[in-house]
Coordinates of N, CA, C and O and ligand atoms in Angstrom, one line a residue:
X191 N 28.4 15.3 -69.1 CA 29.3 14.6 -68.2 C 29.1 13.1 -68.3 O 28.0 12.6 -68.4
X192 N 30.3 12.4 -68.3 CA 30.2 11.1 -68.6 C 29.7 10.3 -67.2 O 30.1 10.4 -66.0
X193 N 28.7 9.5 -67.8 CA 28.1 8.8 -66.4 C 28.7 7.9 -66.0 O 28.7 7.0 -66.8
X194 N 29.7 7.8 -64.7 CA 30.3 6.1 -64.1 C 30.0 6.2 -63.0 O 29.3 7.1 -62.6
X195 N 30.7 5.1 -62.3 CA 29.9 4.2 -61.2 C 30.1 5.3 -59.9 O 29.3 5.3 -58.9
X196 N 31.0 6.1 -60.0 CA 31.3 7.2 -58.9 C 30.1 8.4 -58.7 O 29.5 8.8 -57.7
X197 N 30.0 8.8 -60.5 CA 29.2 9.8 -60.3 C 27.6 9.2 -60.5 O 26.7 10.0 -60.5
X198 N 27.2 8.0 -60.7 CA 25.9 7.4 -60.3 C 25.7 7.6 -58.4 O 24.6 8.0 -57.9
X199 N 27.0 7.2 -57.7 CA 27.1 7.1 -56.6 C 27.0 8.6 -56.0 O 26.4 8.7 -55.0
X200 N 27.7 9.9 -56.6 CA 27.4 10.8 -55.5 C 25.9 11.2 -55.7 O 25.3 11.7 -54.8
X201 N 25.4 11.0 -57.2 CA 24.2 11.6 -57.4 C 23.0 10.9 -56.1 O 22.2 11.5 -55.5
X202 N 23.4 9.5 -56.1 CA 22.4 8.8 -55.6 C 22.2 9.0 -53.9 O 21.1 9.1 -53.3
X203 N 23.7 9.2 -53.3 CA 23.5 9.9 -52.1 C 22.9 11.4 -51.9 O 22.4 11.8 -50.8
X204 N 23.2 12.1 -53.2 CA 22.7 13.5 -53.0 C 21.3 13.5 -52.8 O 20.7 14.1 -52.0
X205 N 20.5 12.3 -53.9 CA 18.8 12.2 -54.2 C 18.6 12.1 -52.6 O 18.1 13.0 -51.9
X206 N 19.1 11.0 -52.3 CA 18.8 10.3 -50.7 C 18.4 11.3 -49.3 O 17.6 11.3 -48.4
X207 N 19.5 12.4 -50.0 CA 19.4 13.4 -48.8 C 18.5 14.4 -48.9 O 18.2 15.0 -47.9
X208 N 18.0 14.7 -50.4 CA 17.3 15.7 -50.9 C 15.9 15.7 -50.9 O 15.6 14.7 -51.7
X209 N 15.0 16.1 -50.6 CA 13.5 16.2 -51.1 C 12.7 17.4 -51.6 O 12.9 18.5 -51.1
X210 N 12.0 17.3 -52.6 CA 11.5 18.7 -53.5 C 11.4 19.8 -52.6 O 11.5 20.9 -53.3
X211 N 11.2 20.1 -51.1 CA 11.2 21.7 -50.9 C 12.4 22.0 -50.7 O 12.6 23.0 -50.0
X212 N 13.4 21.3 -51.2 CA 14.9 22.2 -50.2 C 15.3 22.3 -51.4 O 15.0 21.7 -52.4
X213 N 16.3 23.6 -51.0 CA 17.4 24.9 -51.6 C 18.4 23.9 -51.5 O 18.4 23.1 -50.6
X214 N 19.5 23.9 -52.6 CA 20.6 23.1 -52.8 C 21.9 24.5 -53.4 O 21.8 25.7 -53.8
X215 N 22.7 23.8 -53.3 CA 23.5 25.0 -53.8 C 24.3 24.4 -54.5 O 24.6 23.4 -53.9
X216 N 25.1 24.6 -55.8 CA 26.2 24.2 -56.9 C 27.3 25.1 -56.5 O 27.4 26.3 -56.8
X217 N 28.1 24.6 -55.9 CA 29.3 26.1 -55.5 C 30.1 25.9 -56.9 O 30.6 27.0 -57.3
X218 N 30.4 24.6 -58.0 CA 31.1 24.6 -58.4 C 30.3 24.3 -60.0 O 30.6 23.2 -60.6
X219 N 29.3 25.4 -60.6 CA 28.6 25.2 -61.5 C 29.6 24.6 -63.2 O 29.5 23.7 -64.0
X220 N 30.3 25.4 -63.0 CA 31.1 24.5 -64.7 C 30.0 24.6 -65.7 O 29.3 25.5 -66.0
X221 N 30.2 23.2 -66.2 CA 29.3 23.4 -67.6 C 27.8 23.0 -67.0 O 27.1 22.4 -67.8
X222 N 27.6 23.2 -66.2 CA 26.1 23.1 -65.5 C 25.7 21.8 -65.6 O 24.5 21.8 -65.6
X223 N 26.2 20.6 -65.6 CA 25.9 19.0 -65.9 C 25.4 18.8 -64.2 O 24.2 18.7 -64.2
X224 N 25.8 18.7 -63.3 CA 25.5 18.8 -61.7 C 24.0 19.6 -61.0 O 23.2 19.3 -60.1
X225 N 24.1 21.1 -62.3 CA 23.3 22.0 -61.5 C 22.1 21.0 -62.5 O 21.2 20.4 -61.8
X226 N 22.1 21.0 -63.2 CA 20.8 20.4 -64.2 C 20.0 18.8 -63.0 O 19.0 18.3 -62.6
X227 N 21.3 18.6 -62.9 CA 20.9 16.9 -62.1 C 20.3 17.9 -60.5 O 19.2 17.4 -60.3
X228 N 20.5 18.6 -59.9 CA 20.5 18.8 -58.8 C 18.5 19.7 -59.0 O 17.5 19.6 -58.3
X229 N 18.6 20.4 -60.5 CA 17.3 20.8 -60.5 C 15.9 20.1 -60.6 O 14.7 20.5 -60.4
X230 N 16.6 18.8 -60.9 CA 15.8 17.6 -61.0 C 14.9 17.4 -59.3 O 13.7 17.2 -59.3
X231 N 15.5 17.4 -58.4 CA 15.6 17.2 -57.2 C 14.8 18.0 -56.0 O 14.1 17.6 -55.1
X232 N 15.5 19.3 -56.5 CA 14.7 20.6 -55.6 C 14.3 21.5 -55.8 O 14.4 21.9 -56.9
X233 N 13.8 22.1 -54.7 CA 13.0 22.8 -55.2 C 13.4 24.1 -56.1 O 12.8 24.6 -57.1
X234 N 14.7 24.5 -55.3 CA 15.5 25.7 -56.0 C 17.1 25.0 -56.2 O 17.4 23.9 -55.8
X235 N 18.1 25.9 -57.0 CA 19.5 25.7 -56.8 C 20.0 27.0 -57.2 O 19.9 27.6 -58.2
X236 N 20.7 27.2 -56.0 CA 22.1 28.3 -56.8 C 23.2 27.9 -56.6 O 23.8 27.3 -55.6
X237 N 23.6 28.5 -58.2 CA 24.5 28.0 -58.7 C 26.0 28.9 -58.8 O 26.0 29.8 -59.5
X238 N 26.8 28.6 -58.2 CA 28.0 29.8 -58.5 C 28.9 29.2 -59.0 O 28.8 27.9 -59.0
X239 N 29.9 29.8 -59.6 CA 30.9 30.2 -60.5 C 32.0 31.6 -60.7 O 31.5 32.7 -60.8
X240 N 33.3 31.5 -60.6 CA 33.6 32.5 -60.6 C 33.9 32.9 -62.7 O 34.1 34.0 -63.2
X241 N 33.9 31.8 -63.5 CA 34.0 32.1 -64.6 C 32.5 32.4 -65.3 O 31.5 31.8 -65.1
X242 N 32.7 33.4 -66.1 CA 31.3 33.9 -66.8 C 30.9 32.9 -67.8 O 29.8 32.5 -67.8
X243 N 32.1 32.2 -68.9 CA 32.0 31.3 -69.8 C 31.3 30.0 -69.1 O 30.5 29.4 -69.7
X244 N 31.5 29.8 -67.7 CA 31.0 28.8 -67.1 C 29.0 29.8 -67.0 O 27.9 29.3 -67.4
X245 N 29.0 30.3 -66.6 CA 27.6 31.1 -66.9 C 26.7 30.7 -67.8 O 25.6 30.1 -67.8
X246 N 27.6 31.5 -69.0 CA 26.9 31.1 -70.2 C 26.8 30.0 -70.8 O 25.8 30.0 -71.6
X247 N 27.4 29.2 -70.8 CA 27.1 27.8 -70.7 C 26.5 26.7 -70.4 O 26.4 25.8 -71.2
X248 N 26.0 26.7 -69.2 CA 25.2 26.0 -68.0 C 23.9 27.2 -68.6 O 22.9 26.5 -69.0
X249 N 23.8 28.4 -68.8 CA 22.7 29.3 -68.9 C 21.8 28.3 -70.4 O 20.6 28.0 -70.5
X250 N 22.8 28.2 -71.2 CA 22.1 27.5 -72.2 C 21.7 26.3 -72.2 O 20.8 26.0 -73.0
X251 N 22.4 25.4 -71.2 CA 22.5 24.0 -70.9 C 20.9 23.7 -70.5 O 20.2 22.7 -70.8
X252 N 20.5 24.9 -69.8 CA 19.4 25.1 -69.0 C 18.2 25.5 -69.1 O 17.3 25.6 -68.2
X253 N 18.2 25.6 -70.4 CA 17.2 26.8 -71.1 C 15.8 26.0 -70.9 O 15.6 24.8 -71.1
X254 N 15.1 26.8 -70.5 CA 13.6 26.6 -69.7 C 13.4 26.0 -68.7 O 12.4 25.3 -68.5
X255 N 14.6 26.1 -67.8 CA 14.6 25.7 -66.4 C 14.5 26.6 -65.1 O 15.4 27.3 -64.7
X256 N 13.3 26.4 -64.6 CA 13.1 28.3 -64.1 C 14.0 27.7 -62.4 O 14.7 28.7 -62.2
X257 N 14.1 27.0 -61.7 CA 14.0 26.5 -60.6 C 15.9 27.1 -60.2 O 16.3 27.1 -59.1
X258 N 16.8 27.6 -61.5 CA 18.0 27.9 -60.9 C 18.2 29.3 -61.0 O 17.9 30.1 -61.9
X259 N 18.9 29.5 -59.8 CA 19.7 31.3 -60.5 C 21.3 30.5 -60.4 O 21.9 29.6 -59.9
X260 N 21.4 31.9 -61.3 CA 23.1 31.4 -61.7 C 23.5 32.7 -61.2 O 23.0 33.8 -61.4
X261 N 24.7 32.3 -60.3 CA 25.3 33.3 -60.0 C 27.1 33.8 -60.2 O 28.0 33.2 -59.8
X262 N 27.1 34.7 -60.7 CA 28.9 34.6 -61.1 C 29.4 35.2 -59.8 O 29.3 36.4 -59.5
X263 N 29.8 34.4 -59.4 CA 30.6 34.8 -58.1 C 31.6 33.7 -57.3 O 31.6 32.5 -57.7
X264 N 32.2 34.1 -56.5 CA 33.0 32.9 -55.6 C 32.4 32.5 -54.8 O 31.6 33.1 -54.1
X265 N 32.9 31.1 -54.7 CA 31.5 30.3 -53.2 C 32.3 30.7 -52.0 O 31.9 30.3 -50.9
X266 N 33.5 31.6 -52.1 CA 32.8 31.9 -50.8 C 32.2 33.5 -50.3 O 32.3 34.1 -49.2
X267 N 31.7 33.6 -51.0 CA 30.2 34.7 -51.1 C 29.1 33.8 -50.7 O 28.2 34.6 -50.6
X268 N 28.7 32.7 -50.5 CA 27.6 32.2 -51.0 C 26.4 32.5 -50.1 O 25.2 32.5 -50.4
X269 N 27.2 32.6 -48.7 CA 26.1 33.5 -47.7 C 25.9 34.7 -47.7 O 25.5 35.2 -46.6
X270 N 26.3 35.5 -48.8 CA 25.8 36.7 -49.0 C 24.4 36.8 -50.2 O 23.8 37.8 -50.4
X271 N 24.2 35.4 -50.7 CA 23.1 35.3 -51.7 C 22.0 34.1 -50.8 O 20.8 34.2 -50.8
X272 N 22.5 33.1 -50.3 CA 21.4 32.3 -49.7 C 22.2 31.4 -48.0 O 23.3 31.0 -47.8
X273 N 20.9 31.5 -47.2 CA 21.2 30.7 -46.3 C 20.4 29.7 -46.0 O 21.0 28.9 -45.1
X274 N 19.1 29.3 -46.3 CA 18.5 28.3 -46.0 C 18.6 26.8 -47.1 O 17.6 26.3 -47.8
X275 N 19.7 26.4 -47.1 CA 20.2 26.0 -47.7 C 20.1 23.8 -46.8 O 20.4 23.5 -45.7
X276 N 19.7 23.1 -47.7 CA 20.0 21.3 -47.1 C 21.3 21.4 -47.8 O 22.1 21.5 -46.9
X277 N 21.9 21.3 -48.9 CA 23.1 20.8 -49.4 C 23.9 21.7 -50.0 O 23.7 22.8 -50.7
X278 N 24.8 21.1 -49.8 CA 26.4 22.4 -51.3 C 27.1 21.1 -51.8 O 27.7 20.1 -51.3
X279 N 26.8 21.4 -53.1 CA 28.0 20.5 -54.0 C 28.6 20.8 -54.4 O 28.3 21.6 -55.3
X280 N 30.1 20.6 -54.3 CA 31.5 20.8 -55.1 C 32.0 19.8 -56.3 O 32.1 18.6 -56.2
X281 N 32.0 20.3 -56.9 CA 33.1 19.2 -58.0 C 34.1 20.3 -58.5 O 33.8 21.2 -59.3
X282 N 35.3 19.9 -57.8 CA 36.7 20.7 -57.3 C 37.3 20.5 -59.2 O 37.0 19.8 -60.1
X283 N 38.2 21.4 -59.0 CA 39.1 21.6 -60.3 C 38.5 22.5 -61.3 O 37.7 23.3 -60.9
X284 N 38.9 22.4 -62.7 CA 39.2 23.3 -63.6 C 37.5 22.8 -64.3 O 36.8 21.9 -63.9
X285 N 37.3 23.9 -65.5 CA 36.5 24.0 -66.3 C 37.0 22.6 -67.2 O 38.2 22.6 -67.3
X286 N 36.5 21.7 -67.6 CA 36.7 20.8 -68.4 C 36.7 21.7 -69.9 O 36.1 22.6 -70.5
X287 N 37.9 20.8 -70.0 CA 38.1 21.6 -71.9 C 38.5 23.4 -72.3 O 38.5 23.9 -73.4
X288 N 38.8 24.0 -70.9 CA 39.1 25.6 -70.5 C 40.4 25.6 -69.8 O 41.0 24.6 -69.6
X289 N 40.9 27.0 -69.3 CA 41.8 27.1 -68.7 C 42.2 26.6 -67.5 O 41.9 27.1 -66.4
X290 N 43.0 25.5 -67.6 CA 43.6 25.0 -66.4 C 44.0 25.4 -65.5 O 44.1 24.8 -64.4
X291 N 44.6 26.7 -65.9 CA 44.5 27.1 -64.3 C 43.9 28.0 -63.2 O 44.2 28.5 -62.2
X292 N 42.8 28.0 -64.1 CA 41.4 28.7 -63.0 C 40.9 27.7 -62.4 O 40.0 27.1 -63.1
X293 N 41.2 27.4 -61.5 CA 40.7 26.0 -60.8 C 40.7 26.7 -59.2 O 41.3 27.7 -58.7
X294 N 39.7 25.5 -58.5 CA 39.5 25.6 -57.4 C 40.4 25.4 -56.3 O 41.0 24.4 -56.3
X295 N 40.6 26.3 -55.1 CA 42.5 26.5 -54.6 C 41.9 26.0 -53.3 O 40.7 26.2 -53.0
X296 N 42.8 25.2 -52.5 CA 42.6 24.9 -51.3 C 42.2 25.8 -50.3 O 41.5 25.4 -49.4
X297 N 42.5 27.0 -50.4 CA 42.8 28.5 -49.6 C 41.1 28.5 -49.5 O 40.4 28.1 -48.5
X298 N 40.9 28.8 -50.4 CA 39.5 29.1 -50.4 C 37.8 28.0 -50.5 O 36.6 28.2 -50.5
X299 N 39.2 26.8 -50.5 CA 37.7 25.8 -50.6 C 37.4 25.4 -49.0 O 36.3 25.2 -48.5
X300 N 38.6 25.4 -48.4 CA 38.2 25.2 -46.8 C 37.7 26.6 -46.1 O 36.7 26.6 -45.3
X301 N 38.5 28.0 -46.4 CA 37.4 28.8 -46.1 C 36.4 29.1 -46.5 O 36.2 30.2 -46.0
X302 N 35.2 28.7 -47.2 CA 34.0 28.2 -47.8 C 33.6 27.0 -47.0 O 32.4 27.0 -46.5
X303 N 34.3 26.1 -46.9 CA 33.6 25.3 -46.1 C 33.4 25.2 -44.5 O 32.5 24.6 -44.0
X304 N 34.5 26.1 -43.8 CA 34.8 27.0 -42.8 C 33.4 27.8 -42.4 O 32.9 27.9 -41.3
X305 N 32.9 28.1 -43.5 CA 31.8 28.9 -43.4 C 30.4 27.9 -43.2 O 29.8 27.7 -42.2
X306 N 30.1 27.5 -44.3 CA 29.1 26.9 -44.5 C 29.1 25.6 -43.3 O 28.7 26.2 -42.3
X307 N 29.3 24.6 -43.1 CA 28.9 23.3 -41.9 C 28.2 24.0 -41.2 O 26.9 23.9 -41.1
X308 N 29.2 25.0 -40.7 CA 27.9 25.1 -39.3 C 26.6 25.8 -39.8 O 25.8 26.0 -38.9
X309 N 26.3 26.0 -40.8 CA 25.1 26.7 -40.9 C 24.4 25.7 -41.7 O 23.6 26.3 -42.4
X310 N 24.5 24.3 -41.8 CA 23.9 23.1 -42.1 C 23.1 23.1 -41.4 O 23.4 23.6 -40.3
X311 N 21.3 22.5 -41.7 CA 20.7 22.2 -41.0 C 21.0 20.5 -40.2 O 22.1 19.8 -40.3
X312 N 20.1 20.3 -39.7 CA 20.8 18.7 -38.8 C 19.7 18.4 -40.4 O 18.8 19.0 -40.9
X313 N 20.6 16.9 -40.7 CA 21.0 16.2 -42.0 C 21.0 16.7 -43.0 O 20.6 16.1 -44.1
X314 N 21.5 18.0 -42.8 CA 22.0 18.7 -44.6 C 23.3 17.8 -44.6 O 23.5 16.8 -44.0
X315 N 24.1 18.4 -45.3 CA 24.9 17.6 -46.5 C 26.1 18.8 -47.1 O 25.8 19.9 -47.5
X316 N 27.4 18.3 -47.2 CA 28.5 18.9 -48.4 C 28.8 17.5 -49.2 O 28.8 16.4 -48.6
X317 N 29.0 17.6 -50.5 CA 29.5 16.7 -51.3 C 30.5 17.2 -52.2 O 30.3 18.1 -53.1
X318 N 31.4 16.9 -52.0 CA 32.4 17.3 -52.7 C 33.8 16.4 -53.3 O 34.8 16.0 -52.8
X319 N 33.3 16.4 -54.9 CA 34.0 15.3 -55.7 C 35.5 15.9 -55.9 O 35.5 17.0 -56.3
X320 N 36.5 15.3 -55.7 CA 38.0 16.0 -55.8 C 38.6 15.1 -56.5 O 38.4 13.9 -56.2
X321 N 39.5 15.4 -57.7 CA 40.4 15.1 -58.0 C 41.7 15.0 -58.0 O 42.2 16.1 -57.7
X322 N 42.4 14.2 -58.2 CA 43.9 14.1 -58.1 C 45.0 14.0 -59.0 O 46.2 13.7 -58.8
X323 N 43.9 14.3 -60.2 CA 45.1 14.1 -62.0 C 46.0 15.1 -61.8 O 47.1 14.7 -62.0
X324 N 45.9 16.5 -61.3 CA 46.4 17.3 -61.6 C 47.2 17.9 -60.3 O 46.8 17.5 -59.2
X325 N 48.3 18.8 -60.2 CA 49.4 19.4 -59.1 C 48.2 19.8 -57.8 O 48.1 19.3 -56.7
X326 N 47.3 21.0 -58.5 CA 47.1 22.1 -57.4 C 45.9 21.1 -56.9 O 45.6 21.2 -55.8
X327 N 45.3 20.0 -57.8 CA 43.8 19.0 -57.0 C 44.9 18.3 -56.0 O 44.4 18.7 -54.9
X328 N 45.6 17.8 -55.8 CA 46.4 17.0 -54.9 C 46.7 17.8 -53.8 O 46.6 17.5 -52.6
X329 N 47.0 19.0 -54.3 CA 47.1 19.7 -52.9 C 46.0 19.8 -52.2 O 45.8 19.1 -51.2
X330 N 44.9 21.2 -52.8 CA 43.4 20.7 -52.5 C 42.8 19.2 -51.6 O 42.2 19.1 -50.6
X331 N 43.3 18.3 -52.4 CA 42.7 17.0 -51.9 C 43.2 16.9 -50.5 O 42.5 16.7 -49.5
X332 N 45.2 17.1 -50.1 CA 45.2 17.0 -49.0 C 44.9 18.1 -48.1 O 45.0 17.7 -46.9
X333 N 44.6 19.3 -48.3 CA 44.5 20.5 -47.6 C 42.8 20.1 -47.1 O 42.5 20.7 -46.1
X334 N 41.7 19.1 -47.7 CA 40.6 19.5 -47.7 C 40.9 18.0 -46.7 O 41.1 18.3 -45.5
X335 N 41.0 17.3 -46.8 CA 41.1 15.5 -46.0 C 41.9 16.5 -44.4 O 41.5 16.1 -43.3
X336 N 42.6 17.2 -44.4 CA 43.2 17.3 -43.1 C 42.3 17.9 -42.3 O 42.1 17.5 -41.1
X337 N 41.4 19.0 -43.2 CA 40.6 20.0 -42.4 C 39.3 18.9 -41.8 O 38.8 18.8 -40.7
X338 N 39.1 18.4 -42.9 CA 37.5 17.2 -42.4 C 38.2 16.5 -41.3 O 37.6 16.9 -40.3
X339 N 39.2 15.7 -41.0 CA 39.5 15.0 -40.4 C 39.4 15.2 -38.6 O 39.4 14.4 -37.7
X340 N 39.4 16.8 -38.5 CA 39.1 17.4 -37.5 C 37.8 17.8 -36.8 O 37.6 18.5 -35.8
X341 N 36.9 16.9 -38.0 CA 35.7 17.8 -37.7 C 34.8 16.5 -36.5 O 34.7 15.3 -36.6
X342 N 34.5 17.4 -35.8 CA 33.7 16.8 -34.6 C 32.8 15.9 -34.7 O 32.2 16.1 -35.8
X343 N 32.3 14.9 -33.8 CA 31.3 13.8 -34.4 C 29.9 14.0 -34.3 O 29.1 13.1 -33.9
X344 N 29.4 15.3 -34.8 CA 28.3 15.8 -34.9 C 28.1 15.5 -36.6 O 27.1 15.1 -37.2
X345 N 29.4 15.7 -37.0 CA 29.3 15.4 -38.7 C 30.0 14.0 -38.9 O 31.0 13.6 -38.3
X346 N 29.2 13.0 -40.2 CA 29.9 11.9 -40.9 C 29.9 11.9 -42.1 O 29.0 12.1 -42.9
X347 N 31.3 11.4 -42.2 CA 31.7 11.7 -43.5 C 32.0 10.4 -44.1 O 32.7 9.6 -43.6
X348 N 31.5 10.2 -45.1 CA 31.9 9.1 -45.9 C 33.1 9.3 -47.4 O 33.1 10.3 -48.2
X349 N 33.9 8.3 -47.4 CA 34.9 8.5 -48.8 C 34.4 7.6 -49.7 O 33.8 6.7 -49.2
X350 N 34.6 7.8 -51.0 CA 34.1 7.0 -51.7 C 34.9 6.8 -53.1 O 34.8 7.4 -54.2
X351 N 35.8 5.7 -53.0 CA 37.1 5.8 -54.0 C 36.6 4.7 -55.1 O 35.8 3.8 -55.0
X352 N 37.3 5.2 -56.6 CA 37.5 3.8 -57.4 C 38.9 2.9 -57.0 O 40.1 3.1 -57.4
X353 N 38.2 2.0 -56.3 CA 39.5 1.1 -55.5 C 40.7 1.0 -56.7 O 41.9 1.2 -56.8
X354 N 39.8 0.5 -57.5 CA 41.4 0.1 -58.4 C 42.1 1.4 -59.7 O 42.8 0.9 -60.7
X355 N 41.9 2.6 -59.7 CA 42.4 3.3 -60.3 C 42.7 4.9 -59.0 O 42.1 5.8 -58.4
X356 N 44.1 4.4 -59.1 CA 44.6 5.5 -57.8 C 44.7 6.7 -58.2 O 45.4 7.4 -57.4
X357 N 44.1 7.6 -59.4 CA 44.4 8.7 -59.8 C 43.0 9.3 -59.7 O 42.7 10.5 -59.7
X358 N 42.1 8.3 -59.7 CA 40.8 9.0 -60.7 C 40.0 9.5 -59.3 O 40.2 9.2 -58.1
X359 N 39.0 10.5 -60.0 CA 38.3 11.5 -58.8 C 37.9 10.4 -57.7 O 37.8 9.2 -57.9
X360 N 37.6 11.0 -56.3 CA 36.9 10.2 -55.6 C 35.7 11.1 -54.7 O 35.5 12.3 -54.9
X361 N 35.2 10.6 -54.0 CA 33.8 12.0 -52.9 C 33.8 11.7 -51.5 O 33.9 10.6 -51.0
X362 N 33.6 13.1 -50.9 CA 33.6 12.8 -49.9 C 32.2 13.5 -49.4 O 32.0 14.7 -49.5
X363 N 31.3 12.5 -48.8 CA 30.1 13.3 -48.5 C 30.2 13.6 -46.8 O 30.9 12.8 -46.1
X364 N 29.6 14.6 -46.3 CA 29.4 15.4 -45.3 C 28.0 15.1 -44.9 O 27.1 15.0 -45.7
X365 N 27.9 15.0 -43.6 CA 26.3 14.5 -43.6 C 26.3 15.0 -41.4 O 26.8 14.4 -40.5
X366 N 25.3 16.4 -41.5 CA 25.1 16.9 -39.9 C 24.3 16.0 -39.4 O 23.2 15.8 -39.9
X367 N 24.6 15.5 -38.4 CA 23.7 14.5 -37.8 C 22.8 14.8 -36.5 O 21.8 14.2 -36.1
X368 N 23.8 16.1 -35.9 CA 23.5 16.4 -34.9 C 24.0 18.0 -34.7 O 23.8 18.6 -33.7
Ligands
SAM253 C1 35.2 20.7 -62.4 S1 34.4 22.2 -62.8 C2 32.7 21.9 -62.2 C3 32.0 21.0 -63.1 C4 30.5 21.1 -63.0 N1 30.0 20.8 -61.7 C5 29.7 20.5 -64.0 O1 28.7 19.8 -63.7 O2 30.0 20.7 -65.2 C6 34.9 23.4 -61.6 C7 34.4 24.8 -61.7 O3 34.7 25.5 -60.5 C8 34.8 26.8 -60.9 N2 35.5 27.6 -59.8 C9 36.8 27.6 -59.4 N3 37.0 28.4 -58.3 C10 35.7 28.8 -57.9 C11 35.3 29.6 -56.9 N4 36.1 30.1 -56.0 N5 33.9 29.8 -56.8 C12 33.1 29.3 -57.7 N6 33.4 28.5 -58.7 C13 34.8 28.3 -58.8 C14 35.6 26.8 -62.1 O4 35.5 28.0 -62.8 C15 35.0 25.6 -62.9 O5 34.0 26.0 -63.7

């Protein structure tokens, strides 16, 4: 994954929140570039995915990295495999360089997220990078900004745009305070 100034920035908020005994979770494994950065960090990570090619992939990406399980499944299962969980990272959309239209659906990213907040510890964390190149991320982006928008001030959320390119991904971190 190409490194720029956005994705220097969500990594560096993720370090911030993260310390070696905590469980992290990759809801949105892909080519495993996130779950590898995230193994760096803690102590464990699972990783889901609903595509296998994304599996095998990241499986190789990874090779003698004991600290992940990969799991093929949809995030929103993910409390059926872990709950002691500091953080969930999303990076919304399609498999880079794969079928475009297995991509991540609004439907199901706020019921996933529906799920998980409340079962944040006080200063866990969602991060979740969204894009807007494409139809169904625009929707996503607004289906996911409406739902946050309501969320009570026990949680703060920060946006984090490239001011001067209006298309390109932006993040929105989640952070339980209380
Ligand atoms: C933009 S890619 C993720 C990139 C990845 N984080 C990386 O570092 O390479 C989005 C991924 O989300 C996956 N995905 C889509 N819907 C999903 C779901 N409901 N549960 C889990 N993964 C899903 C897609 O298969 C795709 O691999």
């Amino acid at each position: 994954m190409k490194k720029n100034l956005l994705l220097n920035s969500v990594h560096d908020l993720i370090r911030c929140n993260t310390s070696s005994v905590d469980v992290l979770v990759d809801a949105t494994l892909g080519n495993g570039y996130d779950t590898l950065f995230l193994s760096t960090i803690a102590k464990h990570v699972y990783a889901f995915d609903i595509q296998e090619k994304a599996i095998q992939a990241s499986k190789k990406r990874l090779t003698g990295i004991t600290n992940v399980s990969f799991i093929h499944d949809s995030h929103e299962k993910i409390l059926e495999y872990v709950s002691n969980f500091k953080g969930i990272v999303f990076n919304l959309g399609y498999l880079p360089g794969s079928d475009k239209s297995i991509t991540t659906l609004a439907d199901t990213t706020i019921k996933t997220l529906e799920q998980l907040l409340p079962k944040l510890p006080i200063g866990g964390f969602v991060s979740i990078t969204v894009y807007i190149g494409h139809d169904q991320g625009k929707l996503e982006s607004a289906a996911v900004e409406a739902y946050l928008e309501n969320l009570n001030s026990n949680y703060e959320i920060l946006k984090s745009t490239i001011f001067n390119k209006r298309s390109a991904p932006y993040h929105l971190f989640i952070k339980k305070n209380n």
